[in-house]
mmCIF file of C-alpha atoms in Angstrom:
data_model
loop_
_atom_site.group_PDB
_atom_site.id
_atom_site.type_symbol
_atom_site.label_atom_id
_atom_site.label_comp_id
_atom_site.label_asym_id
_atom_site.label_seq_id
_atom_site.Cartn_x
_atom_site.Cartn_y
_atom_site.Cartn_z
ATOM 1 C CA MET A 165 35.065 58.509 34.029
ATOM 2 C CA VAL A 166 37.976 60.824 33.319
ATOM 3 C CA ILE A 167 40.532 58.045 33.812
ATOM 4 C CA ALA A 168 38.569 55.657 31.572
ATOM 5 C CA TYR A 169 38.281 58.342 28.896
ATOM 6 C CA ALA A 170 42.020 59.031 29.064
ATOM 7 C CA ILE A 171 42.809 55.304 28.787
ATOM 8 C CA ARG A 172 40.560 54.973 25.720
ATOM 9 C CA ARG A 173 42.229 57.929 24.055
ATOM 10 C CA VAL A 174 45.698 56.507 24.731
ATOM 11 C CA VAL A 175 44.698 53.075 23.379
ATOM 12 C CA TRP A 176 43.220 54.574 20.215
ATOM 13 C CA ALA A 177 46.310 56.758 19.772
ATOM 14 C CA VAL A 178 48.514 53.638 19.883
ATOM 15 C CA VAL A 179 46.226 51.825 17.423
ATOM 16 C CA LEU A 180 46.282 54.821 15.084
ATOM 17 C CA LEU A 181 50.076 55.000 15.284
ATOM 18 C CA VAL A 182 50.404 51.315 14.378
ATOM 19 C CA LEU A 183 47.990 51.703 11.448
ATOM 20 C CA VAL A 184 49.949 54.710 10.180
ATOM 21 C CA THR A 185 53.199 52.731 10.296
ATOM 22 C CA VAL A 186 51.577 49.796 8.460
ATOM 23 C CA PHE A 187 50.088 52.032 5.759
ATOM 24 C CA THR A 188 53.299 54.018 5.263
ATOM 25 C CA PHE A 189 55.467 50.895 5.225
ATOM 26 C CA ILE A 190 53.333 49.160 2.599
ATOM 27 C CA LEU A 191 52.995 52.318 0.506
ATOM 28 C CA LEU A 192 56.751 52.841 0.441
ATOM 29 C CA HIS A 193 57.391 49.308 -0.755
ATOM 30 C CA LEU A 194 54.779 49.651 -3.498
ATOM 31 C CA ILE A 195 56.695 52.537 -5.054
ATOM 32 C CA PRO A 196 58.513 51.290 -8.178
ATOM 33 C CA GLY A 197 62.280 51.324 -7.897
ATOM 34 C CA ASN A 198 65.139 49.695 -6.075
ATOM 35 C CA PRO A 199 66.800 51.858 -3.412
ATOM 36 C CA ALA A 200 69.945 49.716 -3.659
ATOM 37 C CA ILE A 201 70.398 50.784 -7.304
ATOM 38 C CA ILE A 202 70.006 54.446 -6.369
ATOM 39 C CA LEU A 203 72.427 54.188 -3.443
ATOM 40 C CA ALA A 204 75.006 52.112 -5.306
ATOM 41 C CA GLY A 205 75.234 54.634 -8.138
ATOM 42 C CA LEU A 206 74.975 54.403 -11.897
ATOM 43 C CA GLY A 207 78.295 52.604 -12.401
ATOM 44 C CA ALA A 208 77.672 49.849 -9.839
ATOM 45 C CA LYS A 209 77.721 46.219 -10.929
ATOM 46 C CA LYS A 210 74.861 43.809 -10.295
ATOM 47 C CA ALA A 211 76.828 41.970 -7.614
ATOM 48 C CA GLN A 212 77.410 45.246 -5.738
ATOM 49 C CA VAL A 213 73.741 46.160 -5.988
ATOM 50 C CA ARG A 214 72.700 42.715 -4.763
ATOM 51 C CA ALA A 215 75.106 42.889 -1.814
ATOM 52 C CA LEU A 216 73.793 46.315 -0.848
ATOM 53 C CA TYR A 217 70.204 45.106 -1.280
ATOM 54 C CA ASN A 218 70.851 42.208 1.124
ATOM 55 C CA SER A 219 72.731 44.381 3.628
ATOM 56 C CA LEU A 220 69.721 46.695 3.834
ATOM 57 C CA GLY A 221 67.538 43.685 4.677
ATOM 58 C CA LEU A 222 65.366 44.232 1.616
ATOM 59 C CA ASN A 223 65.674 40.574 0.589
ATOM 60 C CA ARG A 224 63.577 39.460 3.546
ATOM 61 C CA PRO A 225 59.784 39.020 3.357
ATOM 62 C CA LEU A 226 57.831 42.244 3.856
ATOM 63 C CA PRO A 227 56.152 41.126 7.147
ATOM 64 C CA VAL A 228 59.580 40.241 8.578
ATOM 65 C CA GLN A 229 60.933 43.662 7.593
ATOM 66 C CA TYR A 230 57.943 45.397 9.172
ATOM 67 C CA PHE A 231 58.062 43.542 12.482
ATOM 68 C CA LYS A 232 61.804 44.122 12.710
ATOM 69 C CA TYR A 233 61.128 47.823 12.180
ATOM 70 C CA LEU A 234 58.325 47.792 14.760
ATOM 71 C CA LEU A 235 60.577 46.074 17.297
ATOM 72 C CA GLY A 236 63.183 48.762 16.813
ATOM 73 C CA LEU A 237 60.496 51.421 17.114
ATOM 74 C CA LEU A 238 59.557 50.123 20.569
ATOM 75 C CA HIS A 239 63.151 50.862 21.600
ATOM 76 C CA LEU A 240 63.024 54.315 19.927
ATOM 77 C CA ASN A 241 65.309 53.011 17.202
ATOM 78 C CA PHE A 242 64.215 54.484 13.858
ATOM 79 C CA GLY A 243 66.909 52.696 11.907
ATOM 80 C CA ARG A 244 69.846 54.061 9.949
ATOM 81 C CA SER A 245 69.761 56.265 6.879
ATOM 82 C CA ALA A 246 71.293 54.553 3.894
ATOM 83 C CA VAL A 247 72.168 57.940 2.357
ATOM 84 C CA THR A 248 73.876 59.703 5.284
ATOM 85 C CA GLY A 249 74.995 56.524 7.079
ATOM 86 C CA ASN A 250 73.822 58.034 10.391
ATOM 87 C CA PRO A 251 71.142 56.771 12.763
ATOM 88 C CA VAL A 252 67.888 58.504 11.843
ATOM 89 C CA THR A 253 67.607 59.927 15.381
ATOM 90 C CA THR A 254 70.976 61.646 14.856
ATOM 91 C CA ASP A 255 69.808 63.113 11.551
ATOM 92 C CA LEU A 256 66.529 64.277 13.088
ATOM 93 C CA GLY A 257 68.427 65.981 15.899
ATOM 94 C CA ARG A 258 70.413 67.844 13.253
ATOM 95 C CA TYR A 259 67.578 68.770 10.883
ATOM 96 C CA LEU A 260 64.783 69.429 13.384
ATOM 97 C CA PRO A 261 66.074 72.736 14.905
ATOM 98 C CA PRO A 262 66.112 74.621 11.551
ATOM 99 C CA THR A 263 62.532 73.470 10.905
ATOM 100 C CA ILE A 264 61.399 74.504 14.394
ATOM 101 C CA GLU A 265 63.088 77.875 13.909
ATOM 102 C CA LEU A 266 61.303 78.435 10.598
ATOM 103 C CA VAL A 267 57.918 77.183 11.834
ATOM 104 C CA VAL A 268 57.898 79.125 15.118
ATOM 105 C CA ILE A 269 58.953 82.423 13.517
ATOM 106 C CA SER A 270 56.496 82.033 10.623
ATOM 107 C CA PHE A 271 53.558 81.091 12.827
ATOM 108 C CA THR A 272 54.286 83.867 15.331
ATOM 109 C CA ILE A 273 54.333 86.496 12.582
ATOM 110 C CA TYR A 274 51.225 84.945 11.019
ATOM 111 C CA VAL A 275 49.255 85.204 14.281
ATOM 112 C CA ALA A 276 50.601 88.715 14.959
ATOM 113 C CA LEU A 277 49.300 89.846 11.558
ATOM 114 C CA ALA A 278 46.118 87.796 11.096
ATOM 115 C CA ILE A 279 44.362 88.692 14.357
ATOM 116 C CA PRO A 280 44.963 92.492 14.319
ATOM 117 C CA LEU A 281 44.208 92.724 10.582
ATOM 118 C CA GLY A 282 41.041 90.657 11.030
ATOM 119 C CA ALA A 283 39.867 92.865 13.904
ATOM 120 C CA TRP A 284 40.728 96.035 11.960
ATOM 121 C CA SER A 285 38.885 94.688 8.909
ATOM 122 C CA ALA A 286 35.754 94.018 10.953
ATOM 123 C CA ARG A 287 35.940 97.439 12.587
ATOM 124 C CA HIS A 288 36.302 99.241 9.223
ATOM 125 C CA GLN A 289 33.966 97.052 7.196
ATOM 126 C CA GLY A 290 33.082 98.426 3.777
ATOM 127 C CA ARG A 291 36.012 100.816 3.392
ATOM 128 C CA ALA A 292 38.279 100.662 0.365
ATOM 129 C CA ALA A 293 41.438 100.050 2.404
ATOM 130 C CA GLU A 294 39.758 97.162 4.221
ATOM 131 C CA ALA A 295 38.654 95.572 0.946
ATOM 132 C CA ALA A 296 42.165 95.943 -0.491
ATOM 133 C CA VAL A 297 43.705 94.154 2.502
ATOM 134 C CA ARG A 298 41.238 91.261 2.240
ATOM 135 C CA ILE A 299 41.734 90.894 -1.522
ATOM 136 C CA ALA A 300 45.528 90.911 -1.154
ATOM 137 C CA ALA A 301 45.352 88.229 1.543
ATOM 138 C CA ILE A 302 43.006 86.064 -0.533
ATOM 139 C CA VAL A 303 45.221 86.367 -3.619
ATOM 140 C CA GLY A 304 48.291 85.382 -1.601
ATOM 141 C CA SER A 305 46.533 82.388 -0.074
ATOM 142 C CA GLY A 306 45.204 81.300 -3.457
ATOM 143 C CA MET A 307 48.677 80.797 -4.885
ATOM 144 C CA PRO A 308 50.376 77.393 -4.403
ATOM 145 C CA VAL A 309 53.047 77.820 -1.759
ATOM 146 C CA PHE A 310 55.826 76.411 -3.961
ATOM 147 C CA TRP A 311 54.874 78.763 -6.821
ATOM 148 C CA LEU A 312 54.731 81.748 -4.466
ATOM 149 C CA GLY A 313 58.177 80.871 -3.139
ATOM 150 C CA ALA A 314 59.605 80.557 -6.660
ATOM 151 C CA LEU A 315 58.018 83.908 -7.578
ATOM 152 C CA PHE A 316 59.716 85.608 -4.611
ATOM 153 C CA GLN A 317 63.045 84.045 -5.571
ATOM 154 C CA GLU A 318 62.706 85.344 -9.131
ATOM 155 C CA LEU A 319 61.745 88.846 -7.979
ATOM 156 C CA PHE A 320 63.885 89.520 -4.898
ATOM 157 C CA PHE A 321 66.930 87.363 -5.733
ATOM 158 C CA ALA A 322 67.248 87.038 -9.496
ATOM 159 C CA ARG A 323 65.976 90.490 -10.515
ATOM 160 C CA LEU A 324 66.376 92.896 -7.578
ATOM 161 C CA HIS A 325 69.297 91.127 -5.817
ATOM 162 C CA TRP A 326 67.909 92.183 -2.443
ATOM 163 C CA LEU A 327 67.657 88.845 -0.667
ATOM 164 C CA PRO A 328 69.422 85.453 -0.825
ATOM 165 C CA GLU A 329 67.885 82.687 -2.900
ATOM 166 C CA GLY A 330 67.828 80.035 -0.184
ATOM 167 C CA GLY A 331 69.739 78.078 2.405
ATOM 168 C CA GLN A 332 70.259 78.965 6.040
ATOM 169 C CA LEU A 333 73.541 80.852 5.551
ATOM 170 C CA ALA A 334 75.659 82.033 2.657
ATOM 171 C CA ILE A 335 78.178 79.485 1.355
ATOM 172 C CA THR A 336 81.058 81.692 2.501
ATOM 173 C CA ALA A 337 79.646 82.223 6.011
ATOM 174 C CA SER A 338 80.737 80.117 8.987
ATOM 175 C CA SER A 339 78.135 78.416 11.161
ATOM 176 C CA PRO A 340 77.865 79.608 14.776
ATOM 177 C CA PRO A 341 79.022 77.323 17.622
ATOM 178 C CA ASP A 342 76.516 74.481 17.928
ATOM 179 C CA ARG A 343 74.919 74.927 21.348
ATOM 180 C CA THR A 344 71.186 74.600 20.692
ATOM 181 C CA GLY A 345 71.039 73.895 16.946
ATOM 182 C CA PHE A 346 69.087 77.129 16.399
ATOM 183 C CA TYR A 347 71.246 79.512 14.376
ATOM 184 C CA LEU A 348 69.582 82.677 15.682
ATOM 185 C CA ILE A 349 70.075 81.649 19.308
ATOM 186 C CA ASP A 350 73.575 80.212 18.817
ATOM 187 C CA SER A 351 74.845 83.248 16.910
ATOM 188 C CA ALA A 352 73.380 85.608 19.528
ATOM 189 C CA LEU A 353 74.938 83.624 22.397
ATOM 190 C CA ALA A 354 78.307 83.689 20.626
ATOM 191 C CA GLY A 355 78.012 87.402 19.888
ATOM 192 C CA GLN A 356 78.326 86.716 16.140
ATOM 193 C CA TRP A 357 75.915 89.408 15.014
ATOM 194 C CA GLY A 358 77.036 89.186 11.401
ATOM 195 C CA VAL A 359 75.934 85.534 11.316
ATOM 196 C CA PHE A 360 72.731 86.520 13.142
ATOM 197 C CA GLY A 361 71.920 89.119 10.488
ATOM 198 C CA GLU A 362 72.787 86.679 7.686
ATOM 199 C CA THR A 363 70.370 84.124 9.175
ATOM 200 C CA VAL A 364 67.623 86.736 9.401
ATOM 201 C CA LEU A 365 68.151 87.630 5.724
ATOM 202 C CA HIS A 366 67.835 83.977 4.718
ATOM 203 C CA LEU A 367 64.637 83.663 6.772
ATOM 204 C CA ILE A 368 62.802 86.559 5.114
ATOM 205 C CA LEU A 369 61.705 84.845 1.886
ATOM 206 C CA PRO A 370 60.557 81.476 3.320
ATOM 207 C CA VAL A 371 58.809 83.168 6.247
ATOM 208 C CA THR A 372 57.056 85.656 3.947
ATOM 209 C CA THR A 373 55.959 82.806 1.669
ATOM 210 C CA ILE A 374 54.446 80.851 4.564
ATOM 211 C CA VAL A 375 52.729 83.874 6.137
ATOM 212 C CA LEU A 376 51.133 85.060 2.876
ATOM 213 C CA ALA A 377 49.985 81.536 2.028
ATOM 214 C CA MET A 378 48.150 81.299 5.374
ATOM 215 C CA LEU A 379 47.084 84.879 6.047
ATOM 216 C CA ALA A 380 43.635 84.935 4.429
ATOM 217 C CA VAL A 381 42.269 82.105 6.587
ATOM 218 C CA GLY A 382 43.275 83.706 9.892
ATOM 219 C CA LEU A 383 42.164 87.144 8.734
ATOM 220 C CA ARG A 384 38.726 85.963 7.559
ATOM 221 C CA SER A 385 38.037 83.828 10.642
ATOM 222 C CA THR A 386 39.001 86.711 12.958
ATOM 223 C CA ARG A 387 36.934 89.166 10.927
ATOM 224 C CA ALA A 388 33.842 86.926 10.982
ATOM 225 C CA SER A 389 34.157 86.273 14.715
ATOM 226 C CA VAL A 390 34.623 89.966 15.555
ATOM 227 C CA LEU A 391 31.674 90.982 13.353
ATOM 228 C CA GLN A 392 29.506 88.459 15.171
ATOM 229 C CA GLU A 393 30.536 89.879 18.539
ATOM 230 C CA LEU A 394 29.990 93.475 17.429
ATOM 231 C CA ARG A 395 26.306 92.651 16.776
ATOM 232 C CA ARG A 396 25.696 91.371 20.305
ATOM 233 C CA PRO A 397 23.650 93.413 22.809
ATOM 234 C CA TYR A 398 26.505 93.859 25.302
ATOM 235 C CA VAL A 399 28.403 95.928 22.729
ATOM 236 C CA ARG A 400 25.540 98.398 22.363
ATOM 237 C CA THR A 401 25.173 98.501 26.143
ATOM 238 C CA ALA A 402 28.883 99.274 26.584
ATOM 239 C CA GLN A 403 28.707 101.965 23.902
ATOM 240 C CA SER A 404 25.702 103.576 25.597
ATOM 241 C CA LYS A 405 27.699 103.726 28.845
ATOM 242 C CA GLY A 406 30.448 105.634 27.090
ATOM 243 C CA VAL A 407 33.058 102.850 26.892
ATOM 244 C CA GLY A 408 35.764 103.877 24.444
ATOM 245 C CA SER A 409 36.065 101.998 21.156
ATOM 246 C CA TRP A 410 39.638 100.859 21.879
ATOM 247 C CA ARG A 411 38.734 99.517 25.339
ATOM 248 C CA LEU A 412 35.575 97.919 23.964
ATOM 249 C CA MET A 413 37.477 96.054 21.244
ATOM 250 C CA VAL A 414 40.426 94.902 23.342
ATOM 251 C CA VAL A 415 38.768 94.127 26.684
ATOM 252 C CA HIS A 416 35.336 92.887 25.627
ATOM 253 C CA VAL A 417 35.016 92.002 21.933
ATOM 254 C CA MET A 418 38.383 90.341 21.308
ATOM 255 C CA LYS A 419 38.182 88.380 24.543
ATOM 256 C CA ASN A 420 35.040 86.628 23.288
ATOM 257 C CA ALA A 421 35.937 86.574 19.597
ATOM 258 C CA LEU A 422 39.221 84.697 19.994
ATOM 259 C CA ASN A 423 37.734 81.342 21.061
ATOM 260 C CA PRO A 424 36.780 80.121 17.546
ATOM 261 C CA VAL A 425 39.848 81.825 16.061
ATOM 262 C CA VAL A 426 42.189 79.782 18.249
ATOM 263 C CA SER A 427 40.636 76.567 16.903
ATOM 264 C CA VAL A 428 41.248 77.736 13.327
ATOM 265 C CA LEU A 429 44.831 78.697 14.174
ATOM 266 C CA GLY A 430 45.420 75.206 15.563
ATOM 267 C CA LEU A 431 44.282 73.674 12.273
ATOM 268 C CA GLN A 432 46.473 76.120 10.368
ATOM 269 C CA PHE A 433 49.474 75.025 12.404
ATOM 270 C CA GLY A 434 48.825 71.462 11.253
ATOM 271 C CA TYR A 435 48.663 72.600 7.620
ATOM 272 C CA LEU A 436 51.916 74.508 8.121
ATOM 273 C CA LEU A 437 53.706 71.295 9.098
ATOM 274 C CA GLY A 438 52.610 69.851 5.751
ATOM 275 C CA TRP A 439 53.644 72.892 3.732
ATOM 276 C CA ILE A 440 57.082 72.968 5.340
ATOM 277 C CA VAL A 441 58.249 70.159 3.034
ATOM 278 C CA LEU A 442 57.513 72.277 -0.044
ATOM 279 C CA VAL A 443 58.899 75.503 1.426
ATOM 280 C CA GLU A 444 62.141 73.908 2.608
ATOM 281 C CA THR A 445 62.616 72.207 -0.758
ATOM 282 C CA VAL A 446 62.075 75.431 -2.727
ATOM 283 C CA PHE A 447 64.410 77.467 -0.490
ATOM 284 C CA SER A 448 66.920 74.662 0.233
ATOM 285 C CA TRP A 449 66.277 75.162 3.943
ATOM 286 C CA PRO A 450 68.180 72.390 5.792
ATOM 287 C CA GLY A 451 65.292 71.073 7.891
ATOM 288 C CA ILE A 452 63.299 67.861 8.129
ATOM 289 C CA GLY A 453 61.208 68.850 5.104
ATOM 290 C CA LEU A 454 64.255 68.900 2.820
ATOM 291 C CA TYR A 455 65.568 65.774 4.591
ATOM 292 C CA LEU A 456 62.303 64.011 3.784
ATOM 293 C CA TYR A 457 62.391 65.182 0.154
ATOM 294 C CA ASN A 458 65.940 63.909 -0.337
ATOM 295 C CA SER A 459 65.054 60.616 1.362
ATOM 296 C CA ILE A 460 62.073 60.119 -0.963
ATOM 297 C CA GLN A 461 64.262 60.750 -3.997
ATOM 298 C CA ALA A 462 66.682 58.052 -2.814
ATOM 299 C CA LEU A 463 63.905 55.721 -1.561
ATOM 300 C CA ASP A 464 65.632 55.798 1.822
ATOM 301 C CA TYR A 465 62.986 53.929 3.823
ATOM 302 C CA ALA A 466 64.093 54.572 7.425
ATOM 303 C CA PRO A 467 64.019 58.414 7.351
ATOM 304 C CA ILE A 468 60.701 58.438 5.453
ATOM 305 C CA MET A 469 59.108 56.133 8.013
ATOM 306 C CA ALA A 470 60.487 58.221 10.884
#
């Protein structure tokens, strides 16, 4: 039974993947515009545009283009970017580490704030401070992530001059030796603490934007789950036996309350991967989100499909 279930899931995953590639491929080719014109530049002649159009294989029938792409996909060949001139796998290897760095740090801070604040909110229900925290989280989550990021840039960069506007490093700063692709790790391994601190400064605004945009959901789900647990009979029994409030919350209540919260956090992680395109574009963060945005602007099919 287990093996049959696993086989069915794998088969449906493959079918879903193929359908996604078909839908994305057709959608991309329905977008008005000629990528050869964009890539050739404004001053290019028609003959140059036509030659580039043919070299990209765009003159072939759409089914032929798709099956050629699918054949390459079976060999883990995602094609070549017409903008950078590199294989897409090479570009992804370059742009993926900054995105992972941003996502992991943002999600870790989000979880570290949402769960304790949600538990504290449930424990101090009805107090003014608790209401203020919930309202602030809801307001932050109600703002579009790109608008929130632009607001932080205006306040902390343009007006207060406290934090950098965007990017991963200052223009004048040198990148650390490329060992892992993660600037924080590479700069620490090289002992370049100035670069490490510069990277941390550039992370503050995008990370804060992501965390505030997500915080209300994690806080409310944790609060609701903890409140539900606090009403259960075992809590009153533990209190009657003299179990301390701290031990009761950490050992008993949170242990049971976290199950539904983890499911919500998993969904939030999926949403975060969607938001990362907007956040990286606003803050010029050199990850796959910005890579995707630039590829869409140039109608560079291979990176978008990848």
